[in-house]
mmCIF file of C-alpha atoms in Angstrom:
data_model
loop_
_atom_site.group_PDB
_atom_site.id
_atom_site.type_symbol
_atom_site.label_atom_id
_atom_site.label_comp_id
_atom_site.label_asym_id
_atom_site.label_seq_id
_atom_site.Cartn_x
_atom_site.Cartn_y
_atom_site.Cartn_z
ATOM 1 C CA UNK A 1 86.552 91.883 99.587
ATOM 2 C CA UNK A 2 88.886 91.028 101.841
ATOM 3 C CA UNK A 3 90.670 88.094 101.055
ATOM 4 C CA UNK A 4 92.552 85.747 103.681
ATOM 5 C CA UNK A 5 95.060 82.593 102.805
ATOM 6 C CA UNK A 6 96.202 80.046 105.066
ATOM 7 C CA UNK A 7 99.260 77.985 104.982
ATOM 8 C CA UNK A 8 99.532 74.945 107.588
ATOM 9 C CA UNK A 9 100.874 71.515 107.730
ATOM 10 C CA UNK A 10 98.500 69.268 106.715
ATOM 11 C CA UNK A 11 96.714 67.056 109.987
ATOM 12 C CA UNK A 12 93.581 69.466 111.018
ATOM 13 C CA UNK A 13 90.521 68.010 110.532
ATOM 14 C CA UNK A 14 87.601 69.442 108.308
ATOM 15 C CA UNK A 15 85.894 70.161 111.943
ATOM 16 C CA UNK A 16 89.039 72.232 113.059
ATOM 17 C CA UNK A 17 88.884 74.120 109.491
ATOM 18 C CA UNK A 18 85.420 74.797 110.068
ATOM 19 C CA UNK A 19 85.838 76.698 113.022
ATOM 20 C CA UNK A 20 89.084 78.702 111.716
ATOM 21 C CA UNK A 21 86.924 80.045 109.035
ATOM 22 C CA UNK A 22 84.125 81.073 111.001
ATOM 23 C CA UNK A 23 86.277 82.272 114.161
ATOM 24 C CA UNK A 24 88.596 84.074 111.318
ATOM 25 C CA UNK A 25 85.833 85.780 109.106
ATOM 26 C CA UNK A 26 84.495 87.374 112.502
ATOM 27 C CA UNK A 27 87.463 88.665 113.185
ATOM 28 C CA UNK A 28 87.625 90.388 110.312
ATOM 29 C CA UNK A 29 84.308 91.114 109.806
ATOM 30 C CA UNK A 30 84.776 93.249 113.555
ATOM 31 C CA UNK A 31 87.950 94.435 113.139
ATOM 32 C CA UNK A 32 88.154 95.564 109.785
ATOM 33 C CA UNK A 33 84.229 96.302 109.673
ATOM 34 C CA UNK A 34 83.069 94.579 106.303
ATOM 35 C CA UNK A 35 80.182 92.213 105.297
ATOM 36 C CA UNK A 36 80.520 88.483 106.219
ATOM 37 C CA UNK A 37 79.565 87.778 102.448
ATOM 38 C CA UNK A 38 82.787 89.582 101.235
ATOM 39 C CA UNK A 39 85.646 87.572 103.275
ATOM 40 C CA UNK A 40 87.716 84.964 101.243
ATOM 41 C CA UNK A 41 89.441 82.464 103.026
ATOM 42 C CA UNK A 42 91.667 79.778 101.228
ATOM 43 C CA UNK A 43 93.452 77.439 102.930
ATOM 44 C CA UNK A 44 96.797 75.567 101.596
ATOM 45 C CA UNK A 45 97.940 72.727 103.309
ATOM 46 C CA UNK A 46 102.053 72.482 102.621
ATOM 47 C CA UNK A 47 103.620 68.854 103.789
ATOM 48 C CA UNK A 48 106.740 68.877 106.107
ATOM 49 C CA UNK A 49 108.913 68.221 103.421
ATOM 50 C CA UNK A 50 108.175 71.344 101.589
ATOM 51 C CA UNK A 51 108.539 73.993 104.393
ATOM 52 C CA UNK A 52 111.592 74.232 105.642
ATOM 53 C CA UNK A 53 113.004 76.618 108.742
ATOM 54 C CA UNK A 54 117.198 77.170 109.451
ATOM 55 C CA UNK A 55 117.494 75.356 106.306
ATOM 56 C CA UNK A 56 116.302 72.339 107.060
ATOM 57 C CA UNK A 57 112.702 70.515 105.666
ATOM 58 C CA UNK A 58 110.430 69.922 108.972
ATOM 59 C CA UNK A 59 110.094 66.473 107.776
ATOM 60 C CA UNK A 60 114.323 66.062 108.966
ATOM 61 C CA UNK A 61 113.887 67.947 111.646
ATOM 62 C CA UNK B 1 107.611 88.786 82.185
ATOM 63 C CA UNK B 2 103.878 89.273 83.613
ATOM 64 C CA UNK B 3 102.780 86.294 86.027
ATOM 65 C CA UNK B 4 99.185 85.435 86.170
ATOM 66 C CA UNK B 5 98.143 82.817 88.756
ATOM 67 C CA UNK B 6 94.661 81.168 88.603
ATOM 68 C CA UNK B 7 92.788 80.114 91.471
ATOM 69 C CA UNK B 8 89.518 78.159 91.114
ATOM 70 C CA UNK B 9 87.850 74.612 92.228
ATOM 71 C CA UNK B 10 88.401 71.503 90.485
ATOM 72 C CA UNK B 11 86.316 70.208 88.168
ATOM 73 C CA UNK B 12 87.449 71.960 84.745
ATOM 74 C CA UNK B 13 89.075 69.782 82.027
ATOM 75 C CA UNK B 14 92.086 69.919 80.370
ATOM 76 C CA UNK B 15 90.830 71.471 77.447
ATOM 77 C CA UNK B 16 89.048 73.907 79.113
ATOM 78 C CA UNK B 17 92.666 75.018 80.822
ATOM 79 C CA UNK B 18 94.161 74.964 78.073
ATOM 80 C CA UNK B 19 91.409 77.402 76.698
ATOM 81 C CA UNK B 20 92.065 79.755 79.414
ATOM 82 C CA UNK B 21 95.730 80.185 79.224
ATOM 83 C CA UNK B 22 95.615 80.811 74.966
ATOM 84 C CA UNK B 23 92.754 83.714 76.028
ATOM 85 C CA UNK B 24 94.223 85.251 79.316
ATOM 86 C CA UNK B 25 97.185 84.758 77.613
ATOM 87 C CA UNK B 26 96.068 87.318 74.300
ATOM 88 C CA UNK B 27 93.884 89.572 77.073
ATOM 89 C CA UNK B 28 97.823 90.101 78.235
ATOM 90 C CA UNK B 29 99.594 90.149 75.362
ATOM 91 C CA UNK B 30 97.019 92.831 73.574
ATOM 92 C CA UNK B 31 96.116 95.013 76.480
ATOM 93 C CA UNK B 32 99.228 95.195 78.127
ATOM 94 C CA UNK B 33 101.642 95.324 75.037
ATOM 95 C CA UNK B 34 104.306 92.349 75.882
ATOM 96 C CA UNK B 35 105.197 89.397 73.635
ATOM 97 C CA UNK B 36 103.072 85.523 74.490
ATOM 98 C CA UNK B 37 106.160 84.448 75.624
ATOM 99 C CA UNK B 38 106.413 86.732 78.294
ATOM 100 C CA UNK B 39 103.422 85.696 79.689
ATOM 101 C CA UNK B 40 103.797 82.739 82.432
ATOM 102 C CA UNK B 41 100.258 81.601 83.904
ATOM 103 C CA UNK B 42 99.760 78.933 86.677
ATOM 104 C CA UNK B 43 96.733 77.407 87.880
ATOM 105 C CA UNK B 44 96.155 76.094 91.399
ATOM 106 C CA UNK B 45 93.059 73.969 91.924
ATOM 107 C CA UNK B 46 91.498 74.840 95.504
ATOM 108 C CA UNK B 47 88.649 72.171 96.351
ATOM 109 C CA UNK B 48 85.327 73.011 98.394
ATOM 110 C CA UNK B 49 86.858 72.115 101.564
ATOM 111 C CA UNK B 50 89.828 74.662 101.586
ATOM 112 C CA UNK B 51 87.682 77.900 100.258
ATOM 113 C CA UNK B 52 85.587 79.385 102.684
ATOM 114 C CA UNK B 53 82.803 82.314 102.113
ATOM 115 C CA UNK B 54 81.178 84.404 104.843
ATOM 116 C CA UNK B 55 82.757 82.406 107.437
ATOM 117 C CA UNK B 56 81.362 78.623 105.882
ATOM 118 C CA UNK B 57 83.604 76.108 103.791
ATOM 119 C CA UNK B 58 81.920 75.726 100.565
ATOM 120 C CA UNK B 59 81.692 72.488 101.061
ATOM 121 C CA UNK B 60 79.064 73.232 103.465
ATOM 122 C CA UNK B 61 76.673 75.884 101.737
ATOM 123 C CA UNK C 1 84.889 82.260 92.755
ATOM 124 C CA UNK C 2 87.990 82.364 90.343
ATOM 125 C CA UNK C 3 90.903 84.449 91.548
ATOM 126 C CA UNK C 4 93.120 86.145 89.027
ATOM 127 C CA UNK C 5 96.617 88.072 90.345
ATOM 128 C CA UNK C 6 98.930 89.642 87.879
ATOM 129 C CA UNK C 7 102.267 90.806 88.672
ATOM 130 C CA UNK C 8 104.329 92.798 85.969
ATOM 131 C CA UNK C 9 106.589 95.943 86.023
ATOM 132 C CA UNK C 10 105.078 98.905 86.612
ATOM 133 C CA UNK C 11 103.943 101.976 83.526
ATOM 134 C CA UNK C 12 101.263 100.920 81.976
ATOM 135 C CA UNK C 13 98.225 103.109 82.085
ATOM 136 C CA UNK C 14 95.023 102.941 84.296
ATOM 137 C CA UNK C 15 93.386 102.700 80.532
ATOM 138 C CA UNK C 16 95.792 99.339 80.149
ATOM 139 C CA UNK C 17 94.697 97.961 83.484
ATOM 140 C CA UNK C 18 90.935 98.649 82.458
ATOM 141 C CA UNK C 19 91.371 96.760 79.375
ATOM 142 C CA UNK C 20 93.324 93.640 81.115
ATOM 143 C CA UNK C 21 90.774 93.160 83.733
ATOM 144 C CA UNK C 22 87.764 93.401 81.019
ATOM 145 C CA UNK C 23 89.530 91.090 78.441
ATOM 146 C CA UNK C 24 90.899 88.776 81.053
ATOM 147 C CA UNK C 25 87.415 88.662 82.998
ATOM 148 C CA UNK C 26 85.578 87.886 79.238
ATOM 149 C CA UNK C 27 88.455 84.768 78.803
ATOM 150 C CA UNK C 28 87.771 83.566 82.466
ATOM 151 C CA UNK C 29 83.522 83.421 82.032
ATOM 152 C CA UNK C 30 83.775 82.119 78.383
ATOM 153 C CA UNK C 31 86.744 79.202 78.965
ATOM 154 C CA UNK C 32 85.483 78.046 82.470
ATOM 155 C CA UNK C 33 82.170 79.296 82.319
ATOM 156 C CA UNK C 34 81.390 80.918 85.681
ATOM 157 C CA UNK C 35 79.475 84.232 86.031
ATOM 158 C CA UNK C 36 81.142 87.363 85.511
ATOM 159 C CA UNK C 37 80.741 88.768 88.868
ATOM 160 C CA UNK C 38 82.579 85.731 90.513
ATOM 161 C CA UNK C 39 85.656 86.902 88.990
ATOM 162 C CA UNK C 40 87.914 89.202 91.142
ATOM 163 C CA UNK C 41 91.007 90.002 89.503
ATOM 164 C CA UNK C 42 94.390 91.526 91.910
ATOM 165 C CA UNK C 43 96.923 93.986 89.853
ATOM 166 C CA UNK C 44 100.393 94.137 91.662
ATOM 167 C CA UNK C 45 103.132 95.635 90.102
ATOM 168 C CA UNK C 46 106.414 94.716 91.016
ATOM 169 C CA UNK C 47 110.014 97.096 90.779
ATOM 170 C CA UNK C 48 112.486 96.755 87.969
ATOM 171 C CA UNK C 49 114.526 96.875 91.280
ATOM 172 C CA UNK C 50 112.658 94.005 92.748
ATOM 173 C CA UNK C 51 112.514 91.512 89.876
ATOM 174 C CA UNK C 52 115.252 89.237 88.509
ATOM 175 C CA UNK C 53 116.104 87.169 85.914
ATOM 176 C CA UNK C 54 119.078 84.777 85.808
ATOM 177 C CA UNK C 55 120.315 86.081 88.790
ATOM 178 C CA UNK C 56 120.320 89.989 88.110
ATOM 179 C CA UNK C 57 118.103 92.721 88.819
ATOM 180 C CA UNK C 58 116.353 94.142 85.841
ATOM 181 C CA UNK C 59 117.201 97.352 86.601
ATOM 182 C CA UNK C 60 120.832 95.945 86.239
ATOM 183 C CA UNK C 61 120.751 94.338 83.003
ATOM 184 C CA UNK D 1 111.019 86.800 108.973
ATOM 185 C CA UNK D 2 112.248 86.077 105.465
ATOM 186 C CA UNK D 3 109.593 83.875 103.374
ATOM 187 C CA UNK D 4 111.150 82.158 100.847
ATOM 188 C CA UNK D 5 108.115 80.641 98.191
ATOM 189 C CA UNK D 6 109.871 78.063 95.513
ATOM 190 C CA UNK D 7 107.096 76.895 92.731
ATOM 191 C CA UNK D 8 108.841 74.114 90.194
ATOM 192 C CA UNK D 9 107.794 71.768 87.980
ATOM 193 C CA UNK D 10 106.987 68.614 90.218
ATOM 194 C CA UNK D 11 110.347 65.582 89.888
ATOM 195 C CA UNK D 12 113.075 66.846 91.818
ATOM 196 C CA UNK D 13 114.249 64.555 94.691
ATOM 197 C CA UNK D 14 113.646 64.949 98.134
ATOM 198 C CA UNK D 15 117.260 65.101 98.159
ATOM 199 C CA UNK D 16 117.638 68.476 95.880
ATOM 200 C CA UNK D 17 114.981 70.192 97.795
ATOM 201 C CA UNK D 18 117.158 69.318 101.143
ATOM 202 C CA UNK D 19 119.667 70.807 98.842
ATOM 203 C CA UNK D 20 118.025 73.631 98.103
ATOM 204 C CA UNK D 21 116.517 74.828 101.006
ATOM 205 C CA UNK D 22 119.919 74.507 102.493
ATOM 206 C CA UNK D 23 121.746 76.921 100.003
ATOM 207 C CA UNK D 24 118.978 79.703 99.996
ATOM 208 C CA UNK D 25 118.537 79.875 103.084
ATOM 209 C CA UNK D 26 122.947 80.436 103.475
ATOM 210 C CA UNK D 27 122.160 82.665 100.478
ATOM 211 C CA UNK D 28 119.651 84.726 102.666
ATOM 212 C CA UNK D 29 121.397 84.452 106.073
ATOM 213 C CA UNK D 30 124.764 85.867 103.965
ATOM 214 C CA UNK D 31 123.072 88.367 101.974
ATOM 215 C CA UNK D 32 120.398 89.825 104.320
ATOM 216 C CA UNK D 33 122.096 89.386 107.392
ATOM 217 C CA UNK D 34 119.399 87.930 109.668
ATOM 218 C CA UNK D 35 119.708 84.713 112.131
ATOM 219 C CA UNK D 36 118.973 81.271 109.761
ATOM 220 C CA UNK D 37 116.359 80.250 112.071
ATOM 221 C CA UNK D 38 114.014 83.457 110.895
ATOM 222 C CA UNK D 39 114.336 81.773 107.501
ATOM 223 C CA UNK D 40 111.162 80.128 106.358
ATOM 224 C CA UNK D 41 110.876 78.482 102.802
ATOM 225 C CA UNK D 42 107.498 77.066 101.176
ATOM 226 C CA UNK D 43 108.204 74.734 97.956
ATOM 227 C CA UNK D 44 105.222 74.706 95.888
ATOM 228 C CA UNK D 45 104.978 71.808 92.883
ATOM 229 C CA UNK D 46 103.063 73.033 89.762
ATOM 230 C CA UNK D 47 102.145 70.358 87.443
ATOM 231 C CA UNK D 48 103.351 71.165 83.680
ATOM 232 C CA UNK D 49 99.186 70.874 83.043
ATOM 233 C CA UNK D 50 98.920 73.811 85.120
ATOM 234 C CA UNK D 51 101.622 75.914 84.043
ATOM 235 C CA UNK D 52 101.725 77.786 80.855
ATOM 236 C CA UNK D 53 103.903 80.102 79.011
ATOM 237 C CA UNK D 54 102.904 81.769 75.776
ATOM 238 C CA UNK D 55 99.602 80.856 75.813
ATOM 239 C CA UNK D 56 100.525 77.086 76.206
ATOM 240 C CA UNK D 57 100.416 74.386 78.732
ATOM 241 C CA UNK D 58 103.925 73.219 79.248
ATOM 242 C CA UNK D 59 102.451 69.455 79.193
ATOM 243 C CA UNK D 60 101.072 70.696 75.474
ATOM 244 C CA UNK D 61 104.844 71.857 74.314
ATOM 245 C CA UNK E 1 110.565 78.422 85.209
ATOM 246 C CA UNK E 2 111.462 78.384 89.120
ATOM 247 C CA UNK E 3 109.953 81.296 90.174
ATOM 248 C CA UNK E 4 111.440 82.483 93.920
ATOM 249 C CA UNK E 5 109.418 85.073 95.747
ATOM 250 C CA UNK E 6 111.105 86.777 98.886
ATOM 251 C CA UNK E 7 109.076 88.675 101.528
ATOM 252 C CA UNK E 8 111.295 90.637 104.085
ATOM 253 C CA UNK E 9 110.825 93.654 106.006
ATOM 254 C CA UNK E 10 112.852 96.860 103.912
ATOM 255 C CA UNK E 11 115.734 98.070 105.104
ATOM 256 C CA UNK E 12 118.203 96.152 102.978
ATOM 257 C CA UNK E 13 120.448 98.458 100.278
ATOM 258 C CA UNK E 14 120.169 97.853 96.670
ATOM 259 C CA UNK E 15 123.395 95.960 97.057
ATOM 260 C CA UNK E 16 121.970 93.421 99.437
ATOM 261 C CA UNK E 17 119.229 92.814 96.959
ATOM 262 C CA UNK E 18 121.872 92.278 94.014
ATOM 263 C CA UNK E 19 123.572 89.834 96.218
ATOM 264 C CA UNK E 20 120.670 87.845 97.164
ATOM 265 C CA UNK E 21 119.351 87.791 93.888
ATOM 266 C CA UNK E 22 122.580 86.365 92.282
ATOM 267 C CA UNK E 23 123.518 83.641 95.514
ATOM 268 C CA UNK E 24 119.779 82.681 94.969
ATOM 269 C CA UNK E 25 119.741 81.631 91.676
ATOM 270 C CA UNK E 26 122.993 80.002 91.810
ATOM 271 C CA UNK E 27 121.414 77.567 94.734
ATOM 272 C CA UNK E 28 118.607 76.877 92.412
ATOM 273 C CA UNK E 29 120.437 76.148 89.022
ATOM 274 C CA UNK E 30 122.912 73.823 91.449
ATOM 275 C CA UNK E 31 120.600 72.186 93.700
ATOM 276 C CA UNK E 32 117.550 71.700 90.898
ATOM 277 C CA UNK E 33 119.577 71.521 88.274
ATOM 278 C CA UNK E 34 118.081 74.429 85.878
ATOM 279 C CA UNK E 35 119.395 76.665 83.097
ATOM 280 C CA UNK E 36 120.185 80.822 85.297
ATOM 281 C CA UNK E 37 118.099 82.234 82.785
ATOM 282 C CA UNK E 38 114.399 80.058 83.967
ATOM 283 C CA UNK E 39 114.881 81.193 87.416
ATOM 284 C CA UNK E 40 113.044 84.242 88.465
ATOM 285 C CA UNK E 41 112.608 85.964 91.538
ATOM 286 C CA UNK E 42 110.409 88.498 92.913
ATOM 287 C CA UNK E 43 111.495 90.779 95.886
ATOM 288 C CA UNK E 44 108.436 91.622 98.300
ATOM 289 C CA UNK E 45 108.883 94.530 100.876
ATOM 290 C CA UNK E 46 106.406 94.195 103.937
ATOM 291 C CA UNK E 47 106.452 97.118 106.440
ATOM 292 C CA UNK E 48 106.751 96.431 110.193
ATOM 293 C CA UNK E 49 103.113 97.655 110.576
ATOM 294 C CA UNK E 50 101.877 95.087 108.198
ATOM 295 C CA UNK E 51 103.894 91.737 109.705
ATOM 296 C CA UNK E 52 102.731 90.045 112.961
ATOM 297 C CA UNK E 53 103.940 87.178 115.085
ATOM 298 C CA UNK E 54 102.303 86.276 117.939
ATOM 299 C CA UNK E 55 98.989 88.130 117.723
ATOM 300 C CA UNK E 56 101.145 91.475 117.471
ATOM 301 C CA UNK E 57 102.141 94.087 114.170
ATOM 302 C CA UNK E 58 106.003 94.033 114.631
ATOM 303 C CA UNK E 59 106.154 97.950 114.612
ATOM 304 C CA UNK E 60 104.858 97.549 118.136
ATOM 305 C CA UNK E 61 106.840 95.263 119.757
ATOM 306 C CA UNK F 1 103.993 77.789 111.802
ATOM 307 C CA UNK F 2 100.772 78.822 110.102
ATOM 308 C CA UNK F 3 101.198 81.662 107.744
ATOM 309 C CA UNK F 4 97.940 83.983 107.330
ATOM 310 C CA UNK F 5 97.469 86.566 104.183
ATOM 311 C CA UNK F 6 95.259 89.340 104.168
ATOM 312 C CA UNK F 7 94.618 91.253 101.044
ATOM 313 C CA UNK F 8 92.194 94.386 101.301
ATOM 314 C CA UNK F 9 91.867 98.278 100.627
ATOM 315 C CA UNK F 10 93.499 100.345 102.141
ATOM 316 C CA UNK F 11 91.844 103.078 104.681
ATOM 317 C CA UNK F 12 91.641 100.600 107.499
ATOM 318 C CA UNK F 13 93.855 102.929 110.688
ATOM 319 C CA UNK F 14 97.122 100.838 112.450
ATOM 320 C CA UNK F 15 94.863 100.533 115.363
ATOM 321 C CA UNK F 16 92.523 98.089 112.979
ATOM 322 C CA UNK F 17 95.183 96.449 111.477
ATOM 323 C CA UNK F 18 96.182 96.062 115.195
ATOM 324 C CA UNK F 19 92.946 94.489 116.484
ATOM 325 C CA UNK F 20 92.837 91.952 113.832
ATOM 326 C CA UNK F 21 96.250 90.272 114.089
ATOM 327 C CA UNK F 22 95.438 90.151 117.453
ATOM 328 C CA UNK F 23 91.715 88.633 116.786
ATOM 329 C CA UNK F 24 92.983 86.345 113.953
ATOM 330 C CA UNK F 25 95.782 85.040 115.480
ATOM 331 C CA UNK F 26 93.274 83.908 118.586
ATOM 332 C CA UNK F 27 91.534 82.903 116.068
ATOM 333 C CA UNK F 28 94.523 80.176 114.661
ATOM 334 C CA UNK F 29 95.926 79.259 118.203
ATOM 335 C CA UNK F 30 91.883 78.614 119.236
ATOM 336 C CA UNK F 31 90.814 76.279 116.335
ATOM 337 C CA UNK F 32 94.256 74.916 114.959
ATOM 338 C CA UNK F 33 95.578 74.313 118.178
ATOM 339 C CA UNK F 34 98.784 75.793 117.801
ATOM 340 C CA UNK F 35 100.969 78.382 119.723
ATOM 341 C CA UNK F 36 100.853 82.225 119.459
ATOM 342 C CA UNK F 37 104.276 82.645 118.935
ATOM 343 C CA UNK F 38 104.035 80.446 115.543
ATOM 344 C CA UNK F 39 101.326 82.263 113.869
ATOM 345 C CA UNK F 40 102.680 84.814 111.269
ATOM 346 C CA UNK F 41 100.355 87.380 109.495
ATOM 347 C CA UNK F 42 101.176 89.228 106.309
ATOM 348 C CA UNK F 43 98.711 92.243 105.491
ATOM 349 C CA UNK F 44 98.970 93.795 101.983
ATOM 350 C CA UNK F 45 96.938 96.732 100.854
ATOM 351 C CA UNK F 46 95.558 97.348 97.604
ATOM 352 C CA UNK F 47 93.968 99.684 95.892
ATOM 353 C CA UNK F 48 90.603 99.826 94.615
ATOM 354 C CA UNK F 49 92.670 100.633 90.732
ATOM 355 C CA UNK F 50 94.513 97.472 90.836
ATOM 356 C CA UNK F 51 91.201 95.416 92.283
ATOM 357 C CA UNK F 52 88.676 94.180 89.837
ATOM 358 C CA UNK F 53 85.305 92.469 89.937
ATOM 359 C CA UNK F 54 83.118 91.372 87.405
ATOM 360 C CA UNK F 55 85.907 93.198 85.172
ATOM 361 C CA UNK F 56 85.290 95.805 86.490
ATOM 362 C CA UNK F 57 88.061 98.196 88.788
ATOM 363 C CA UNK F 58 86.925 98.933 91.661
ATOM 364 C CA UNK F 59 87.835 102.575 91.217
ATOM 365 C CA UNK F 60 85.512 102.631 88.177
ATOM 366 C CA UNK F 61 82.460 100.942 89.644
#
């Protein structure tokens, strides 16, 4: 039931994704003591020029 | 003025969005009282190697 | 596997929310045909205070 | 520590979301009072075949 | 049919929320070039013992 | 710069919450190869009336 998103710049390989979701689902699965079966994880890759910081897209930055 | 969002994989057609929005959008309209045009709905498409269960990419299982 | 979040103002029944999630569930299997218990649906209701339109609060207008 | 999310229809220039990220985030530094560099802002492009209103895809209107 | 979403800790006055609310949607309708009354926003209020940097809730550090 | 999400019930104690910013944000620097300090996490409770499965609420089932 727990459900976990993830927003990064784009660049990790499907290896490095992977291991987040298994390193991340343990985490919660010993922290917040649930079944491995019910943690979500989505992950959302946002480009440099669509997150900006100090008003400014990464992409200029 | 209520928001639904959509997650799912790929792999639907058009018609079968279109399909969903007219039906979630008369689930809404009749079970929550507010007029269709109230009702905004977006969809965001999630593949199999950005949604993870139980710690695997589904992409993997 | 499809997620469904709906955000709207706050005061409608637990009776209202009970019909939503059955109606909107029954619209999500029969349009992009996926088994019922793959559907999670996420209620959050959201302020008169905290919402605008057009640049003003609804509480304001 | 402000999150800004923008979702739009997809066409603006890279230009107007320079723009834009620029202004919210002065209208967030002047409003809220907090340092511009706690500002983060995600833009999010929805394609009109995944946004609806009324029960209709806005690439359907 | 922008739709902003803030998250911020609370703290801020009504007034502070007006403000925000109304400098916000002016950057949109300027910068995207939209009609006030498409742009919505949602105001999100996350506790400090539900926001983390750095591995740590900010209510503790 | 990665920005985590976790939505579950509430009941979990601070000290839980604690443990698994802590554990997930390892869990980020670890696999995505990115600093501690950029790793935000967002937790947002909700309750078992506003979470539905199978169209069902969770406070019925």
């Amino acid at each position: 039931m727990p459900i976990l998103r993830l927003e990064m710049h784009p660049g990790r390989t499907q290896d490095q994704k992977r291991a987040f979701v298994r390193e991340a689902t343990r985490a919660a699965v010993e922290t917040l003591v649930c079944p491995p079966e019910s943690v979500e994880i989505i992950i959302t890759e946002i480009s440099k020029e669509s997150w900006a910081t100090a008003g400014k897209l990464k992409s200029d930055s």
